[in-house]
Coordinates of C-alpha atoms and ligand atoms in Angstrom, one line a residue:
M6 CA -8.8 40.6 62.3
K7 CA -6.7 41.9 59.5
L8 CA -7.8 40.6 56.1
Q9 CA -5.3 40.4 53.3
L10 CA -7.1 40.6 50.0
Q11 CA -5.5 40.3 46.6
M12 CA -7.4 40.8 43.4
I13 CA -5.9 38.2 41.0
G14 CA -7.9 40.1 38.3
T15 CA -9.9 43.3 38.2
G16 CA -11.3 43.2 34.7
S17 CA -14.7 43.2 33.2
A18 CA -15.9 40.0 31.6
F19 CA -14.4 40.9 28.2
A20 CA -11.3 42.9 29.3
K21 CA -8.1 41.7 27.7
T22 CA -5.5 43.7 29.6
F23 CA -7.0 42.7 33.0
N24 CA -7.8 39.3 34.3
N25 CA -11.3 38.2 35.4
N26 CA -12.5 40.0 38.6
N27 CA -11.6 37.3 41.1
A28 CA -10.2 37.8 44.6
L29 CA -7.8 35.8 46.7
L30 CA -8.1 36.0 50.4
H31 CA -4.9 35.2 52.2
L32 CA -6.2 33.8 55.5
K33 CA -4.1 32.5 58.5
N34 CA -4.0 28.9 57.2
D35 CA -6.0 29.1 54.0
K36 CA -6.2 30.7 50.6
L37 CA -9.8 31.3 49.6
L38 CA -10.6 32.3 46.0
I39 CA -13.7 34.4 45.5
D40 CA -14.9 33.4 42.1
C41 CA -12.9 31.4 39.6
G42 CA -13.1 32.7 36.1
F43 CA -11.5 31.5 32.9
T44 CA -8.3 33.5 33.6
A45 CA -7.9 32.4 37.2
S46 CA -5.3 29.7 36.9
R47 CA -3.0 31.8 34.6
A48 CA -3.4 34.8 36.9
L49 CA -2.4 32.7 39.9
M50 CA 0.6 31.3 38.0
E51 CA 1.7 34.8 37.1
L52 CA 1.5 35.8 40.8
G53 CA 3.6 32.8 41.8
V54 CA 0.7 31.2 43.7
P55 CA 0.6 27.5 42.9
L56 CA -2.9 26.1 42.2
E57 CA -2.3 23.7 45.1
A58 CA -2.1 26.6 47.5
V59 CA -5.7 27.5 46.9
N60 CA -7.7 25.4 49.4
G61 CA -11.2 26.9 49.1
I62 CA -13.3 28.5 46.4
L63 CA -16.5 30.6 46.8
I64 CA -18.8 31.3 43.8
T65 CA -21.0 34.4 43.5
H66 CA -22.9 33.6 40.3
I67 CA -22.7 31.7 37.1
H68 CA -20.9 33.7 34.4
A69 CA -17.7 32.5 32.8
D70 CA -15.6 35.3 34.3
H71 CA -16.7 33.9 37.7
V72 CA -16.9 30.1 37.2
G73 CA -15.1 29.4 33.9
G74 CA -11.9 28.2 35.7
L75 CA -13.6 25.6 37.9
E76 CA -13.1 22.7 35.5
E77 CA -9.3 23.0 35.7
F78 CA -9.5 23.2 39.5
A79 CA -11.7 20.2 39.6
F80 CA -9.5 18.0 37.4
R81 CA -6.2 19.1 39.0
N82 CA -7.5 18.6 42.5
M83 CA -8.8 15.1 41.6
Y84 CA -6.0 13.8 39.5
A85 CA -2.9 15.7 40.5
F86 CA -3.4 16.8 44.1
K87 CA -5.8 13.9 45.0
R88 CA -8.0 15.9 47.3
R89 CA -11.4 17.6 47.5
I90 CA -11.3 21.3 48.6
P91 CA -14.3 23.1 49.9
L92 CA -16.4 24.8 47.2
F93 CA -18.8 27.3 48.8
V94 CA -21.8 27.7 46.6
P95 CA -25.1 29.6 47.1
A96 CA -27.8 27.0 47.7
S97 CA -29.8 28.4 44.8
L98 CA -26.9 27.8 42.4
A99 CA -25.6 24.4 43.4
T100 CA -27.7 22.3 41.0
V101 CA -27.4 24.9 38.2
L102 CA -23.7 25.1 38.5
W103 CA -23.4 21.4 37.8
E104 CA -26.3 20.9 35.4
H105 CA -25.9 24.0 33.3
S106 CA -22.2 24.8 33.5
L107 CA -19.8 22.1 34.6
R108 CA -21.4 18.7 33.9
G109 CA -20.5 18.6 30.2
G110 CA -16.7 18.6 30.9
L111 CA -16.6 16.9 34.3
E112 CA -19.1 14.1 34.2
N113 CA -17.5 10.7 33.7
K114 CA -20.0 8.0 34.1
A115 CA -17.6 5.2 33.3
E116 CA -15.7 6.2 36.5
G117 CA -18.8 6.9 38.5
I118 CA -18.2 10.6 38.5
T119 CA -21.6 12.1 38.3
S120 CA -21.8 15.2 40.6
L121 CA -19.9 18.2 41.8
S122 CA -19.4 16.5 45.1
D123 CA -17.1 14.0 43.4
Y124 CA -14.7 16.8 42.9
F125 CA -15.3 19.3 45.7
E126 CA -16.5 19.3 49.3
V127 CA -19.6 21.3 48.3
I128 CA -20.8 23.6 51.1
T129 CA -24.0 25.4 50.3
L130 CA -24.6 28.9 51.6
E131 CA -28.0 30.3 52.4
E132 CA -28.9 33.9 51.7
D133 CA -28.5 36.4 54.5
E134 CA -27.1 33.8 56.9
P135 CA -23.5 34.4 58.0
C136 CA -21.3 31.4 57.2
Q137 CA -18.2 30.8 59.4
I138 CA -15.5 30.3 56.8
T139 CA -12.6 30.2 59.3
P140 CA -12.6 30.9 63.0
D141 CA -12.1 34.6 62.3
L142 CA -14.0 35.1 59.0
T143 CA -17.7 35.0 58.3
I144 CA -19.2 35.7 54.9
R145 CA -22.8 36.6 54.3
L146 CA -24.5 36.3 50.9
I147 CA -26.6 39.2 49.9
P148 CA -28.7 38.7 46.8
S149 CA -27.6 41.2 44.1
V150 CA -29.5 42.7 41.3
H151 CA -27.6 41.6 38.2
I152 CA -29.4 39.7 35.5
E153 CA -33.2 39.4 35.8
G154 CA -34.2 35.8 36.7
K155 CA -30.7 34.6 37.5
S156 CA -29.4 34.3 41.1
S157 CA -26.3 36.3 41.9
Y158 CA -24.8 37.4 45.2
S159 CA -22.7 40.2 46.8
L160 CA -20.7 39.3 49.9
L161 CA -20.4 40.8 53.3
L162 CA -17.2 39.9 55.2
N163 CA -17.3 40.1 59.0
D164 CA -20.1 42.8 58.5
K165 CA -17.2 45.2 57.6
L166 CA -16.3 44.7 54.0
F167 CA -18.9 44.7 51.2
Y168 CA -17.9 42.9 47.9
S169 CA -20.5 43.6 45.3
S170 CA -19.2 41.0 42.8
D171 CA -21.5 41.7 39.8
S172 CA -24.4 44.0 40.7
M173 CA -26.4 47.0 39.6
L174 CA -26.3 49.8 42.1
N175 CA -28.4 49.2 45.2
R176 CA -28.2 52.6 46.9
E177 CA -30.4 51.7 49.8
L178 CA -28.5 48.6 50.6
L179 CA -25.2 50.5 50.6
L180 CA -26.5 53.2 52.8
K181 CA -27.9 50.7 55.3
L182 CA -24.6 48.8 55.4
L183 CA -22.7 52.0 56.0
A184 CA -25.1 53.0 58.8
D185 CA -24.6 49.5 60.3
G186 CA -20.9 50.0 60.5
C187 CA -19.6 48.5 57.2
R188 CA -16.2 50.2 56.5
Y189 CA -15.1 49.1 53.1
F190 CA -17.0 48.8 49.8
L191 CA -15.5 47.0 46.8
H192 CA -17.9 47.6 43.9
D193 CA -18.0 46.6 40.2
C194 CA -18.0 49.7 38.0
Q195 CA -19.1 50.0 34.4
L196 CA -17.0 53.1 33.3
Q197 CA -19.3 54.0 30.4
S198 CA -23.0 54.6 31.0
P199 CA -25.4 53.0 31.0
G200 CA -24.2 50.4 33.5
M201 CA -26.6 47.8 32.0
V202 CA -26.1 44.9 34.4
H203 CA -23.4 46.6 36.5
A204 CA -23.3 49.9 38.5
S205 CA -22.1 52.7 36.3
L206 CA -19.4 55.2 37.3
E207 CA -21.9 57.9 36.8
E208 CA -24.3 56.4 39.4
L209 CA -21.5 55.6 41.8
L210 CA -20.4 59.3 41.7
E211 CA -23.9 60.3 42.9
L212 CA -23.6 58.3 46.1
P213 CA -23.1 60.3 49.3
I214 CA -19.5 61.4 49.8
E215 CA -19.1 59.3 53.0
L216 CA -19.9 56.2 51.0
Q217 CA -17.6 57.2 48.1
R218 CA -14.8 57.7 50.5
N219 CA -14.9 54.1 51.4
M220 CA -15.4 52.8 47.9
M221 CA -12.9 51.0 45.7
L222 CA -13.8 50.2 42.1
M223 CA -13.3 46.9 40.3
H224 CA -14.5 44.8 37.3
Y225 CA -13.4 47.6 34.9
T226 CA -12.9 47.7 31.2
D227 CA -9.5 48.0 29.4
D228 CA -9.9 51.8 29.1
M229 CA -9.6 52.2 32.9
P230 CA -6.4 54.2 32.7
A231 CA -8.3 57.0 30.9
Y232 CA -10.5 57.3 33.9
I233 CA -7.8 57.8 36.5
G234 CA -8.6 61.2 38.1
R235 CA -12.3 61.0 37.0
T236 CA -13.6 58.9 39.9
G237 CA -13.8 61.7 42.6
V238 CA -12.7 60.4 46.0
M239 CA -13.2 56.8 44.9
S240 CA -10.1 54.7 43.8
F241 CA -9.6 51.8 41.5
I242 CA -8.5 48.7 43.3
E243 CA -5.4 47.4 41.6
Q244 CA -4.9 44.0 40.1
S245 CA -2.2 41.9 41.9
K246 CA -1.7 44.2 44.8
T247 CA -2.4 42.8 48.3
Y248 CA -4.5 45.1 50.4
T249 CA -4.9 44.8 54.2
F250 CA -8.4 45.6 55.6
S251 CA -9.1 45.8 59.3
L252 CA -12.2 43.8 60.0
D253 CA -12.4 44.1 63.8
Ligands
6SY322 O1 -28.2 40.8 30.0 C1 -26.9 40.9 29.9 C2 -26.1 39.8 30.0 C3 -24.8 39.9 29.9 N1 -24.2 41.1 29.5 C4 -22.7 41.2 29.3 O2 -22.2 39.9 29.5 C5 -21.3 39.9 30.6 C6 -21.3 38.6 31.3 O3 -20.4 38.8 32.4 P1 -20.6 40.1 33.4 O4 -21.8 39.8 34.2 O5 -19.3 40.3 34.1 O6 -20.9 41.3 32.4 C7 -21.9 41.0 31.5 C8 -22.1 42.0 30.5 O7 -21.0 42.6 30.0 C9 -25.0 42.2 29.3 O8 -24.6 43.3 29.0 N2 -26.4 42.0 29.5
ZN323 ZN1 -18.4 39.5 35.9
ZN324 ZN1 -22.0 38.5 35.9

């Protein structure tokens, strides 16, 4: 299948000239948002995509640039669109997402609203088990190394496209995926070393060239333009542009 992927934002958590690093998948009958940060609804509006067109959301981990927009989606789906859309959440994060992030704004005991399931059709995803999202798209959660002691996940789409979300570099994993036939790698990239909780450009430039050839960089800081031409054969994925990936 041909996957149409549009980054509604490609910025790091604190970027101001780029939106939060969130992706919109334009599927045959669905629009699935991968992560929903605090800039997501404005980014969609600027792209001319009505909030109502998004009929599924997948969350990779609990940082505001990945979940900070969920409250608006919850309220608008409940009160304006009167529907519950699927929310794909890693099983390890389902309780935490409600208890530690969303409950403060969304709980309304007077109306009997006490859980995430009141707003969304919560579908929990298990690690390393492919989940059939649509008839022609599966997504597998791969635990990522991001913040010690906090669960976070990278994604593998149809075994062909790796989407790191937020992760430090895991060279062995990337090499194994490449050997197993993965064709595209979208990786977060901290332009200045050290990468801290992300992969740094310096580390990514040390990967075997056959991996770098298939690598697109995302989750970058505002000074990204100064790095154009300094990423070897790797390219920056551009905010707003729709890319087509062949996942057959
Ligand atoms: O132990 C920590 C925790 C957080 N941070 C910063 O906060 C940001 C949160 O979103 P992010 O995961 O996109 O990027 C993170 C980093 O920029 C960090 O440098 N070290
Ligand atoms: Zn992030
Ligand atoms: Zn993060």
